[in-house]
């Protein structure tokens, strides 16, 4: 168990639900955001940035609902330096046990001149106004000078001092465009510590983007120089090349405490689960060789490495797979396994489902067990995730028969249950997947564009379950649908229908009056 207090503890501020969600195509619905927030709280995240309430009604609702549920972590809402933004953030955070308002304004010459069209003195006034206004609502106010790493040092010092004087207890220093390098960023934090007279009254935070692949290294340099909060995301999700990856930061401090005497409160054994959850929900796959959470991060392929590992695991392993919650893939159950054993297995995998949900997943498990000789943990995880993500769907795949092969035309005979009514359609297509999607389109009548169709095998073998992700885009709205089944075409239909369900929810939320302004 890691120590939980002391000056060597670095607070983890997770912004997967705000900056992470700003990645094009990574939008999430309310239920998905709640699932991620619960995961973040359970792994010990200090601060969860749940959204940017003024950006859309969906963001407002997410911050509001997460504020009701999360009690251990601080829940944070983002706001620009205007009363309207801050009022909306405060309103969204009302139910929070531990609310934080995070307000920001750009301070670099290029942003002030071209984006804000404001003089430096006007920006300084806005800093004082925004922090003071936020303090009327809550004691915990964070302030960020956007594009800090390209800001004139004298001006940065003046704004930081003014923000702290106005009541900010955290000052976050963003490398908004991922431009800085470790020594330079460390020196910037040192410069603030030396020159800002009231800096000791605030926690210094880092917020590094990964455009040059340096986000984690820059964040660590910031901590060495005196920062005690890091803003980061699961899997490094975020604008453009993303933000600093939380899993990498946590494991750097855990593994190299000898060189870097810092730690976080994060339960590292939950990292793998959190990474999978975020990848599944967003449809953004994790690259195979990604540090800590990539599929190959703990795989030893070369004979000489395998030989060394068999003799002693420390020959090629600097941290254990168990320390990040990675378990040996185990052969778990078969078609004779009973409901009780299944329930126990779900508990062991960390799922707490209600009786009805267990009943539904158990039925699907039996169907899969009839088709597949061996069922692994991964199969059960795919089944549960599939069921959970589908729980709110208004449209469901009832049955599907497909004609495929070299003799075209390929044809799909599909029945969907739409709001409880069965609707059937036969369609042809350029291949079986196209036929299935055409049949869905004929029944549901939408004009969304297919942007991504991705198939992954859950385990090895030709009888493996297929996990399909489908990204649809319609009028600037983007959603990812997921589906799993031993039949790739059924999984594809489920994924497409799941995406349409999410799109319907999104259409309602962003109907005229819903979407307010673009995110920063
Ligand atoms: O990158 C950035 O500057 C931000 C701020 C809103 C903190 O995300
Ligand atoms: Zn950012």
Short mmCIF file of C-alpha atoms and ligand atoms in Angstrom, two decimals:
data_model
loop_
_atom_site.label_atom_id
_atom_site.label_comp_id
_atom_site.label_asym_id
_atom_site.label_seq_id
_atom_site.Cartn_x
_atom_site.Cartn_y
_atom_site.Cartn_z
CA UNK A 1 0.00 0.00 0.00
CA UNK A 2 1.46 3.36 -0.97
CA UNK A 3 1.64 6.23 1.52
CA UNK A 4 -1.25 8.65 1.04
CA UNK A 5 0.07 11.96 2.30
CA UNK A 6 3.25 13.97 2.49
CA UNK A 7 5.03 16.40 0.21
CA UNK A 8 6.18 13.60 -2.07
CA UNK A 9 2.57 12.81 -3.04
CA UNK A 10 1.55 14.14 -6.44
CA UNK A 11 -2.17 14.74 -6.96
CA UNK A 12 -3.64 13.11 -10.04
CA UNK A 13 -6.10 15.33 -11.91
CA UNK A 14 -7.74 13.22 -14.59
CA UNK A 15 -9.19 15.04 -17.60
CA UNK A 16 -10.21 12.03 -19.72
CA UNK A 17 -13.82 13.22 -19.59
CA UNK A 18 -12.98 16.79 -20.64
CA UNK A 19 -9.71 17.18 -22.60
CA UNK A 20 -9.84 13.46 -23.54
CA UNK A 21 -13.35 13.80 -24.87
CA UNK A 22 -12.21 16.72 -27.04
CA UNK A 23 -10.32 14.21 -29.28
CA UNK A 24 -12.19 14.19 -32.57
CA UNK A 25 -14.45 11.11 -32.55
CA UNK A 26 -14.00 10.30 -28.84
CA UNK A 27 -17.33 11.63 -27.63
CA UNK A 28 -19.11 9.64 -24.94
CA UNK A 29 -22.69 9.51 -23.74
CA UNK A 30 -23.81 10.16 -20.17
CA UNK A 31 -23.87 6.53 -19.05
CA UNK A 32 -20.39 5.97 -20.44
CA UNK A 33 -19.04 9.07 -18.69
CA UNK A 34 -20.54 7.90 -15.41
CA UNK A 35 -18.92 4.49 -15.85
CA UNK A 36 -15.53 6.12 -16.41
CA UNK A 37 -15.97 8.52 -13.48
CA UNK A 38 -16.79 5.58 -11.18
CA UNK A 39 -13.70 3.76 -12.42
CA UNK A 40 -11.51 6.85 -11.83
CA UNK A 41 -12.84 7.31 -8.33
CA UNK A 42 -12.31 3.64 -7.49
CA UNK A 43 -8.68 3.82 -8.60
CA UNK A 44 -7.99 6.79 -6.29
CA UNK A 45 -7.94 9.75 -8.69
CA UNK A 46 -7.76 12.97 -6.63
CA UNK A 47 -9.60 15.26 -9.03
CA UNK A 48 -11.93 14.28 -11.90
CA UNK A 49 -12.49 16.98 -14.53
CA UNK A 50 -15.94 15.85 -15.58
CA UNK A 51 -16.60 18.32 -18.41
CA UNK A 52 -17.00 21.88 -19.65
CA UNK A 53 -20.57 22.68 -18.60
CA UNK A 54 -21.20 25.64 -20.91
CA UNK A 55 -20.01 23.75 -24.02
CA UNK A 56 -23.23 21.72 -24.39
CA UNK A 57 -26.22 20.44 -22.45
CA UNK A 58 -24.58 16.99 -22.59
CA UNK A 59 -21.46 18.32 -20.84
CA UNK A 60 -23.58 20.14 -18.26
CA UNK A 61 -25.57 17.01 -17.52
CA UNK A 62 -22.43 14.87 -17.24
CA UNK A 63 -20.83 17.21 -14.68
CA UNK A 64 -24.13 17.42 -12.79
CA UNK A 65 -24.74 13.65 -12.65
CA UNK A 66 -21.12 12.81 -11.83
CA UNK A 67 -21.28 15.40 -9.04
CA UNK A 68 -24.15 13.44 -7.49
CA UNK A 69 -22.36 10.10 -7.61
CA UNK A 70 -18.69 10.80 -6.89
CA UNK A 71 -17.92 11.55 -3.25
CA UNK A 72 -14.26 10.63 -2.64
CA UNK A 73 -12.67 12.48 -5.57
CA UNK A 74 -13.01 16.22 -6.15
CA UNK A 75 -15.29 16.86 -9.16
CA UNK A 76 -14.19 19.70 -11.39
CA UNK A 77 -15.93 21.71 -14.13
CA UNK A 78 -14.12 23.89 -16.67
CA UNK A 79 -15.10 27.51 -17.42
CA UNK A 80 -13.67 30.33 -19.50
CA UNK A 81 -13.06 33.70 -17.86
CA UNK A 82 -16.67 34.90 -18.11
CA UNK A 83 -19.48 35.11 -15.60
CA UNK A 84 -21.76 33.06 -17.90
CA UNK A 85 -19.29 30.17 -18.07
CA UNK A 86 -18.54 30.22 -14.36
CA UNK A 87 -22.22 30.44 -13.35
CA UNK A 88 -22.99 27.43 -15.53
CA UNK A 89 -20.08 25.43 -14.07
CA UNK A 90 -21.19 26.29 -10.53
CA UNK A 91 -24.76 25.23 -11.36
CA UNK A 92 -23.54 21.88 -12.75
CA UNK A 93 -21.36 21.26 -9.69
CA UNK A 94 -24.10 22.06 -7.14
CA UNK A 95 -24.60 18.45 -5.96
CA UNK A 96 -20.87 17.76 -5.59
CA UNK A 97 -19.50 16.85 -2.17
CA UNK A 98 -16.12 18.33 -3.17
CA UNK A 99 -16.56 20.78 -6.09
CA UNK A 100 -13.80 22.61 -7.96
CA UNK A 101 -14.18 25.31 -10.61
CA UNK A 102 -11.33 25.43 -13.13
CA UNK A 103 -11.20 28.73 -14.98
CA UNK A 104 -8.71 29.72 -17.67
CA UNK A 105 -7.71 32.38 -20.17
CA UNK A 106 -4.91 32.57 -22.73
CA UNK A 107 -1.83 34.56 -21.77
CA UNK A 108 0.56 34.09 -24.72
CA UNK A 109 1.03 36.99 -27.17
CA UNK A 110 -0.25 34.95 -30.13
CA UNK A 111 -3.42 33.85 -28.30
CA UNK A 112 -4.14 37.26 -26.75
CA UNK A 113 -3.74 39.07 -30.06
CA UNK A 114 -5.37 36.69 -32.53
CA UNK A 115 -7.74 34.52 -30.49
CA UNK A 116 -8.94 36.88 -27.76
CA UNK A 117 -8.16 40.24 -29.40
CA UNK A 118 -7.41 41.59 -25.95
CA UNK A 119 -4.56 43.68 -24.55
CA UNK A 120 -2.48 42.10 -21.74
CA UNK A 121 -3.99 44.47 -19.13
CA UNK A 122 -7.49 43.39 -20.15
CA UNK A 123 -6.45 39.74 -19.74
CA UNK A 124 -5.05 40.52 -16.30
CA UNK A 125 -8.40 42.11 -15.32
CA UNK A 126 -10.21 39.02 -16.61
CA UNK A 127 -7.99 36.78 -14.45
CA UNK A 128 -8.87 38.69 -11.30
CA UNK A 129 -12.56 38.90 -12.22
CA UNK A 130 -12.90 35.19 -13.13
CA UNK A 131 -11.12 33.79 -10.09
CA UNK A 132 -12.97 36.16 -7.71
CA UNK A 133 -16.29 35.27 -9.34
CA UNK A 134 -15.59 31.53 -9.07
CA UNK A 135 -14.65 31.96 -5.41
CA UNK A 136 -18.17 33.24 -4.72
CA UNK A 137 -19.36 29.70 -5.46
CA UNK A 138 -16.61 27.52 -4.01
CA UNK A 139 -13.38 27.60 -2.03
CA UNK A 140 -11.57 25.28 -4.40
CA UNK A 141 -10.70 27.29 -7.53
CA UNK A 142 -8.06 26.34 -10.08
CA UNK A 143 -6.72 28.83 -12.60
CA UNK A 144 -4.85 28.14 -15.88
CA UNK A 145 -2.96 30.52 -18.19
CA UNK A 146 -3.66 28.80 -21.50
CA UNK A 147 -0.54 28.49 -23.70
CA UNK A 148 1.64 29.23 -20.65
CA UNK A 149 4.78 27.76 -22.24
CA UNK A 150 4.69 30.44 -24.98
CA UNK A 151 3.88 33.27 -22.57
CA UNK A 152 6.24 36.11 -21.67
CA UNK A 153 7.73 35.24 -18.24
CA UNK A 154 7.11 38.64 -16.64
CA UNK A 155 3.48 38.58 -17.72
CA UNK A 156 3.06 34.96 -16.60
CA UNK A 157 4.36 35.87 -13.13
CA UNK A 158 1.97 38.82 -12.90
CA UNK A 159 -1.06 36.73 -13.88
CA UNK A 160 -0.17 33.83 -11.55
CA UNK A 161 0.33 36.22 -8.64
CA UNK A 162 -2.97 37.97 -9.39
CA UNK A 163 -4.86 34.65 -9.65
CA UNK A 164 -3.54 33.46 -6.29
CA UNK A 165 -4.31 36.83 -4.69
CA UNK A 166 -7.87 36.60 -6.04
CA UNK A 167 -8.27 33.17 -4.39
CA UNK A 168 -6.96 30.40 -6.68
CA UNK A 169 -5.60 27.51 -4.62
CA UNK A 170 -4.24 25.60 -7.64
CA UNK A 171 -2.32 27.19 -10.50
CA UNK A 172 -2.09 24.96 -13.54
CA UNK A 173 0.62 25.59 -16.15
CA UNK A 174 -0.53 24.21 -19.52
CA UNK A 175 1.75 23.34 -22.38
CA UNK A 176 -1.30 23.74 -24.59
CA UNK A 177 0.41 23.06 -27.91
CA UNK A 178 2.89 20.39 -26.71
CA UNK A 179 5.83 22.67 -27.54
CA UNK A 180 8.07 22.61 -24.48
CA UNK A 181 10.93 20.21 -23.60
CA UNK A 182 11.68 18.78 -20.13
CA UNK A 183 14.51 21.10 -19.00
CA UNK A 184 12.71 24.17 -20.23
CA UNK A 185 9.43 23.18 -18.54
CA UNK A 186 11.19 22.34 -15.26
CA UNK A 187 12.89 25.74 -15.38
CA UNK A 188 9.57 27.48 -16.00
CA UNK A 189 8.12 25.94 -12.82
CA UNK A 190 11.29 26.87 -10.89
CA UNK A 191 11.08 30.43 -12.24
CA UNK A 192 7.49 30.73 -10.95
CA UNK A 193 8.53 29.37 -7.54
CA UNK A 194 11.34 31.90 -7.33
CA UNK A 195 9.61 34.99 -8.69
CA UNK A 196 5.93 34.81 -7.66
CA UNK A 197 5.81 36.06 -4.06
CA UNK A 198 2.59 34.25 -3.03
CA UNK A 199 3.26 30.99 -4.94
CA UNK A 200 3.51 29.02 -1.65
CA UNK A 201 -0.24 29.59 -1.18
CA UNK A 202 -1.12 27.46 -4.23
CA UNK A 203 -0.47 23.96 -5.55
CA UNK A 204 1.38 24.11 -8.87
CA UNK A 205 -0.02 21.81 -11.54
CA UNK A 206 1.18 20.60 -14.96
CA UNK A 207 -0.97 20.07 -18.06
CA UNK A 208 1.22 18.80 -20.90
CA UNK A 209 0.10 17.92 -24.41
CA UNK A 210 1.94 15.27 -26.39
CA UNK A 211 2.54 16.84 -29.82
CA UNK A 212 6.27 16.06 -29.64
CA UNK A 213 5.82 12.86 -27.60
CA UNK A 214 7.15 14.61 -24.46
CA UNK A 215 4.00 15.03 -22.35
CA UNK A 216 4.99 12.48 -19.67
CA UNK A 217 8.65 13.60 -19.56
CA UNK A 218 7.63 17.26 -19.30
CA UNK A 219 5.13 16.51 -16.50
CA UNK A 220 7.82 14.66 -14.55
CA UNK A 221 10.25 17.56 -15.02
CA UNK A 222 7.51 19.82 -13.62
CA UNK A 223 7.14 17.62 -10.54
CA UNK A 224 10.90 17.51 -9.94
CA UNK A 225 10.86 21.34 -10.07
CA UNK A 226 8.05 21.59 -7.50
CA UNK A 227 4.65 20.88 -9.12
CA UNK A 228 2.42 18.62 -7.01
CA UNK A 229 -0.51 18.06 -9.34
CA UNK A 230 -0.42 16.47 -12.78
CA UNK A 231 -3.25 16.75 -15.30
CA UNK A 232 -3.43 13.64 -17.42
CA UNK A 233 -5.75 11.16 -19.14
CA UNK A 234 -6.18 7.39 -19.39
CA UNK A 235 -4.34 6.04 -22.47
CA UNK A 236 -3.06 9.59 -23.10
CA UNK A 237 -6.35 10.46 -24.79
CA UNK A 238 -6.80 14.13 -25.70
CA UNK A 239 -6.68 16.92 -28.28
CA UNK A 240 -4.44 16.14 -31.29
CA UNK A 241 -1.61 13.86 -30.01
CA UNK A 242 -3.25 13.73 -26.59
CA UNK A 243 -2.33 14.54 -23.00
CA UNK A 244 0.18 12.97 -20.59
CA UNK A 245 -0.82 9.32 -20.03
CA UNK A 246 -1.85 8.68 -16.43
CA UNK A 247 -0.78 5.02 -16.45
CA UNK A 248 2.75 5.94 -17.53
CA UNK A 249 3.14 8.65 -14.87
CA UNK A 250 1.83 6.41 -12.09
CA UNK A 251 4.14 3.55 -13.03
CA UNK A 252 7.19 5.80 -13.47
CA UNK A 253 6.87 6.94 -9.85
CA UNK A 254 6.05 3.40 -8.60
CA UNK A 255 8.92 1.77 -10.46
CA UNK A 256 11.62 4.44 -10.14
CA UNK A 257 11.07 5.75 -6.62
CA UNK A 258 14.86 5.47 -6.20
CA UNK A 259 15.48 8.13 -8.88
CA UNK A 260 12.20 10.04 -8.49
CA UNK A 261 11.11 10.15 -4.85
CA UNK A 262 7.42 10.83 -5.56
CA UNK A 263 4.25 8.80 -5.57
CA UNK A 264 0.52 9.09 -6.27
CA UNK A 265 -2.55 7.71 -4.50
CA UNK A 266 -3.53 5.63 -7.52
CA UNK A 267 -4.27 1.92 -7.11
CA UNK A 268 -2.13 0.76 -10.04
CA UNK A 269 -3.81 -2.67 -10.17
CA UNK A 270 -6.85 -0.96 -11.72
CA UNK A 271 -4.88 0.52 -14.63
CA UNK A 272 -5.49 -2.26 -17.16
CA UNK A 273 -9.22 -2.26 -16.51
CA UNK A 274 -9.44 1.54 -16.79
CA UNK A 275 -7.46 1.49 -20.05
CA UNK A 276 -9.73 -1.16 -21.56
CA UNK A 277 -12.84 0.67 -20.46
CA UNK A 278 -11.74 3.95 -22.07
CA UNK A 279 -10.59 2.19 -25.27
CA UNK A 280 -13.88 0.30 -25.55
CA UNK A 281 -16.08 3.31 -24.90
CA UNK A 282 -14.24 5.68 -27.24
CA UNK A 283 -13.40 3.08 -29.91
CA UNK A 284 -9.80 4.38 -29.83
CA UNK A 285 -7.62 1.26 -29.80
CA UNK A 286 -4.44 1.24 -27.70
CA UNK A 287 -1.33 0.78 -29.84
CA UNK A 288 0.22 -2.69 -29.30
CA UNK A 289 3.56 -1.38 -28.06
CA UNK A 290 2.13 1.41 -25.85
CA UNK A 291 3.95 1.58 -22.49
CA UNK A 292 2.10 -0.07 -19.57
CA UNK A 293 -1.23 -0.83 -21.30
CA UNK A 294 -0.26 -1.98 -24.83
CA UNK A 295 -1.01 -5.60 -25.69
CA UNK A 296 2.75 -6.29 -25.99
CA UNK A 297 3.87 -4.27 -22.96
CA UNK A 298 4.52 -7.45 -20.96
CA UNK A 299 4.94 -9.95 -23.82
CA UNK A 300 8.32 -11.64 -24.33
CA UNK A 301 8.72 -13.00 -27.83
CA UNK A 302 12.46 -13.34 -28.45
CA UNK A 303 13.82 -16.76 -27.38
CA UNK A 304 16.68 -15.23 -25.42
CA UNK A 305 14.22 -13.07 -23.44
CA UNK A 306 11.88 -15.98 -22.81
CA UNK A 307 14.79 -18.06 -21.57
CA UNK A 308 15.86 -15.27 -19.20
CA UNK A 309 12.30 -14.82 -17.93
CA UNK A 310 12.01 -18.52 -17.14
CA UNK A 311 15.19 -18.31 -15.05
CA UNK A 312 14.20 -15.11 -13.22
CA UNK A 313 11.46 -12.62 -14.10
CA UNK A 314 13.61 -9.61 -13.21
CA UNK A 315 15.92 -10.37 -16.14
CA UNK A 316 13.56 -8.57 -18.52
CA UNK A 317 10.72 -7.26 -16.35
CA UNK A 318 11.00 -3.95 -14.47
CA UNK A 319 7.46 -4.17 -13.09
CA UNK A 320 5.12 -7.13 -12.77
CA UNK A 321 2.02 -7.53 -14.95
CA UNK A 322 0.05 -7.98 -11.71
CA UNK A 323 1.10 -4.48 -10.54
CA UNK A 324 -1.01 -2.98 -13.36
CA UNK A 325 -3.80 -5.51 -12.94
CA UNK A 326 -2.86 -7.72 -15.86
CA UNK A 327 -3.80 -11.33 -15.22
CA UNK A 328 -2.78 -14.47 -17.00
CA UNK A 329 -5.48 -15.26 -19.53
CA UNK A 330 -7.17 -18.24 -17.96
CA UNK A 331 -9.39 -20.93 -19.37
CA UNK A 332 -12.45 -20.39 -17.28
CA UNK A 333 -15.65 -22.08 -18.06
CA UNK A 334 -17.52 -24.31 -20.40
CA UNK A 335 -21.09 -25.03 -21.36
CA UNK A 336 -21.66 -27.09 -18.22
CA UNK A 337 -20.73 -24.27 -15.87
CA UNK A 338 -23.63 -23.19 -13.71
CA UNK A 339 -25.14 -19.86 -12.78
CA UNK A 340 -23.44 -19.79 -9.36
CA UNK A 341 -19.95 -20.32 -10.82
CA UNK A 342 -20.74 -17.67 -13.45
CA UNK A 343 -21.78 -15.16 -10.79
CA UNK A 344 -18.55 -15.86 -8.87
CA UNK A 345 -16.52 -15.38 -12.04
CA UNK A 346 -18.14 -11.99 -12.65
CA UNK A 347 -17.23 -10.92 -9.12
CA UNK A 348 -13.65 -12.08 -9.62
CA UNK A 349 -13.48 -10.00 -12.82
CA UNK A 350 -14.68 -6.96 -10.86
CA UNK A 351 -18.27 -6.74 -12.15
CA UNK A 352 -21.16 -6.03 -9.81
CA UNK A 353 -24.33 -6.57 -11.82
CA UNK A 354 -27.95 -6.70 -10.74
CA UNK A 355 -29.91 -9.98 -10.96
CA UNK A 356 -31.59 -9.09 -14.27
CA UNK A 357 -28.32 -8.13 -15.92
CA UNK A 358 -26.67 -11.34 -14.68
CA UNK A 359 -29.60 -13.33 -16.06
CA UNK A 360 -29.20 -11.71 -19.51
CA UNK A 361 -25.43 -12.12 -19.64
CA UNK A 362 -25.68 -15.74 -18.42
CA UNK A 363 -28.06 -16.55 -21.26
CA UNK A 364 -25.63 -15.09 -23.78
CA UNK A 365 -22.75 -16.93 -22.11
CA UNK A 366 -24.62 -20.21 -22.63
CA UNK A 367 -25.17 -19.36 -26.32
CA UNK A 368 -21.47 -18.63 -26.76
CA UNK A 369 -20.51 -21.79 -24.83
CA UNK A 370 -22.59 -23.83 -27.28
CA UNK A 371 -20.59 -22.43 -30.19
CA UNK A 372 -17.13 -22.16 -28.67
CA UNK A 373 -15.14 -24.98 -27.03
CA UNK A 374 -13.15 -22.87 -24.61
CA UNK A 375 -14.30 -19.73 -22.84
CA UNK A 376 -11.66 -17.35 -21.48
CA UNK A 377 -11.90 -14.39 -19.11
CA UNK A 378 -11.71 -12.08 -22.12
CA UNK A 379 -14.83 -13.72 -23.60
CA UNK A 380 -16.81 -13.04 -20.46
CA UNK A 381 -15.52 -9.45 -20.27
CA UNK A 382 -16.58 -8.89 -23.92
CA UNK A 383 -20.04 -10.33 -23.21
CA UNK A 384 -20.63 -8.21 -20.12
CA UNK A 385 -19.36 -5.03 -21.78
CA UNK A 386 -21.55 -5.72 -24.79
CA UNK A 387 -24.59 -6.18 -22.56
CA UNK A 388 -23.86 -3.11 -20.42
CA UNK A 389 -23.33 -0.84 -23.42
CA UNK A 390 -26.57 -2.07 -24.95
CA UNK A 391 -28.70 -1.60 -21.82
CA UNK A 392 -30.22 1.70 -22.98
CA UNK A 393 -30.67 0.83 -26.67
CA UNK A 394 -34.09 1.50 -28.25
CA UNK A 395 -33.19 -0.47 -31.37
CA UNK A 396 -31.99 -4.09 -31.04
CA UNK A 397 -30.93 -6.81 -33.44
CA UNK A 398 -33.59 -9.54 -33.23
CA UNK A 399 -32.37 -11.89 -35.98
CA UNK A 400 -30.03 -11.95 -38.95
CA UNK A 401 -29.48 -14.34 -41.86
CA UNK A 402 -26.81 -13.53 -44.44
CA UNK A 403 -25.93 -14.96 -47.85
CA UNK A 404 -22.20 -14.52 -48.49
CA UNK A 405 -19.54 -16.07 -50.72
CA UNK A 406 -18.22 -15.72 -54.27
CA UNK A 407 -21.63 -15.97 -55.95
CA UNK A 408 -23.20 -12.53 -55.42
CA UNK A 409 -25.27 -10.68 -54.71
CA UNK A 410 -24.63 -10.93 -50.99
CA UNK A 411 -27.86 -10.53 -49.10
CA UNK A 412 -28.94 -9.80 -45.53
CA UNK A 413 -32.35 -10.71 -44.09
CA UNK A 414 -32.58 -8.65 -40.92
CA UNK A 415 -35.19 -8.15 -38.22
CA UNK A 416 -34.76 -5.27 -35.79
CA UNK A 417 -36.82 -4.57 -32.69
CA UNK A 418 -37.51 -0.82 -32.76
CA UNK A 419 -39.25 0.48 -29.61
CA UNK A 420 -40.74 -2.97 -29.09
CA UNK A 421 -41.98 -3.40 -32.72
CA UNK A 422 -40.41 -6.02 -35.00
CA UNK A 423 -39.34 -4.64 -38.41
CA UNK A 424 -37.89 -6.84 -41.14
CA UNK A 425 -35.97 -5.94 -44.30
CA UNK A 426 -33.96 -7.77 -46.95
CA UNK A 427 -31.11 -5.90 -48.64
CA UNK A 428 -28.23 -6.67 -50.96
CA UNK A 429 -24.80 -5.07 -50.82
CA UNK A 430 -21.24 -4.94 -51.92
CA UNK A 431 -20.25 -7.80 -49.62
CA UNK A 432 -22.10 -9.19 -46.60
CA UNK A 433 -21.23 -6.36 -44.18
CA UNK A 434 -22.49 -3.79 -46.67
CA UNK A 435 -25.70 -5.81 -47.12
CA UNK A 436 -26.26 -5.88 -43.34
CA UNK A 437 -25.64 -2.14 -43.02
CA UNK A 438 -27.97 -1.40 -45.97
CA UNK A 439 -30.73 -3.42 -44.31
CA UNK A 440 -30.27 -1.45 -41.08
CA UNK A 441 -30.33 1.82 -43.02
CA UNK A 442 -33.55 0.82 -44.79
CA UNK A 443 -35.29 0.13 -41.48
CA UNK A 444 -33.89 3.08 -39.51
CA UNK A 445 -33.69 5.67 -42.30
CA UNK A 446 -30.72 7.77 -41.16
CA UNK A 447 -28.18 9.83 -43.10
CA UNK A 448 -25.09 9.20 -40.93
CA UNK A 449 -21.75 8.40 -42.60
CA UNK A 450 -19.70 5.37 -41.68
CA UNK A 451 -16.23 6.63 -40.62
CA UNK A 452 -14.69 3.53 -39.05
CA UNK A 453 -15.34 -0.20 -39.16
CA UNK A 454 -12.93 -2.20 -37.05
CA UNK A 455 -12.91 -5.88 -36.10
CA UNK A 456 -10.83 -7.40 -33.28
CA UNK A 457 -10.68 -11.01 -32.17
CA UNK A 458 -11.26 -11.23 -28.41
CA UNK A 459 -9.13 -14.38 -28.04
CA UNK A 460 -7.21 -16.66 -30.38
CA UNK A 461 -8.66 -19.37 -32.64
CA UNK A 462 -11.17 -19.39 -35.47
CA UNK A 463 -14.06 -19.72 -33.01
CA UNK A 464 -13.01 -16.52 -31.18
CA UNK A 465 -15.60 -13.85 -30.50
CA UNK A 466 -15.36 -10.83 -32.76
CA UNK A 467 -15.50 -7.39 -31.18
CA UNK A 468 -16.58 -4.76 -33.71
CA UNK A 469 -16.37 -0.95 -33.41
CA UNK A 470 -18.34 1.29 -35.77
CA UNK A 471 -17.97 5.07 -35.85
CA UNK A 472 -20.82 7.06 -37.42
CA UNK A 473 -20.88 10.77 -38.11
CA UNK A 474 -23.93 12.92 -38.76
CA UNK A 475 -24.02 16.74 -38.92
CA UNK A 476 -20.82 17.07 -36.92
CA UNK A 477 -21.93 14.54 -34.30
CA UNK A 478 -19.71 11.49 -33.92
CA UNK A 479 -20.46 8.28 -32.02
CA UNK A 480 -18.85 4.88 -31.58
CA UNK A 481 -20.97 1.72 -31.43
CA UNK A 482 -19.73 -1.64 -30.16
CA UNK A 483 -20.82 -5.21 -30.69
CA UNK A 484 -19.48 -8.65 -29.76
CA UNK A 485 -20.46 -12.10 -30.99
CA UNK A 486 -18.89 -15.32 -32.26
CA UNK A 487 -20.41 -14.39 -35.64
CA UNK A 488 -18.59 -11.36 -37.08
CA UNK A 489 -21.64 -10.25 -39.08
CA UNK A 490 -23.92 -10.35 -36.04
CA UNK A 491 -21.28 -8.40 -34.07
CA UNK A 492 -21.14 -5.86 -36.93
CA UNK A 493 -24.93 -5.44 -36.94
CA UNK A 494 -24.95 -4.99 -33.17
CA UNK A 495 -22.16 -2.39 -33.33
CA UNK A 496 -23.91 -0.41 -36.09
CA UNK A 497 -27.24 -0.47 -34.27
CA UNK A 498 -25.53 0.52 -31.01
CA UNK A 499 -24.02 3.54 -32.80
CA UNK A 500 -27.46 4.54 -34.16
CA UNK A 501 -28.91 4.35 -30.64
CA UNK A 502 -26.19 6.67 -29.37
CA UNK A 503 -26.74 9.04 -32.27
CA UNK A 504 -30.44 9.27 -31.43
CA UNK A 505 -29.54 10.27 -27.85
CA UNK A 506 -27.01 12.78 -29.12
CA UNK A 507 -29.50 14.33 -31.57
CA UNK A 508 -31.87 15.03 -28.69
CA UNK A 509 -29.12 16.53 -26.56
CA UNK A 510 -27.76 18.82 -29.25
CA UNK A 511 -31.08 19.89 -30.72
CA UNK A 512 -31.32 23.70 -31.30
CA UNK A 513 -30.38 25.44 -28.07
CA UNK A 514 -28.42 22.42 -26.87
CA UNK A 515 -24.95 23.05 -28.23
CA UNK A 516 -23.72 26.39 -26.98
CA UNK A 517 -20.15 27.04 -27.99
CA UNK A 518 -17.05 25.27 -29.16
CA UNK A 519 -14.62 23.87 -26.59
CA UNK A 520 -11.17 25.51 -26.14
O1 LIG B 1 -4.48 22.58 -23.05
C1 LIG B 1 -4.97 23.50 -22.37
O2 LIG B 1 -4.43 24.61 -22.30
C2 LIG B 1 -6.22 23.24 -21.68
C3 LIG B 1 -6.67 24.28 -20.70
C4 LIG B 1 -8.14 24.49 -20.77
C5 LIG B 1 -6.19 23.90 -19.32
O3 LIG B 1 -6.81 22.20 -21.85
ZN1 LIG B 2 -5.43 20.66 -22.74
#
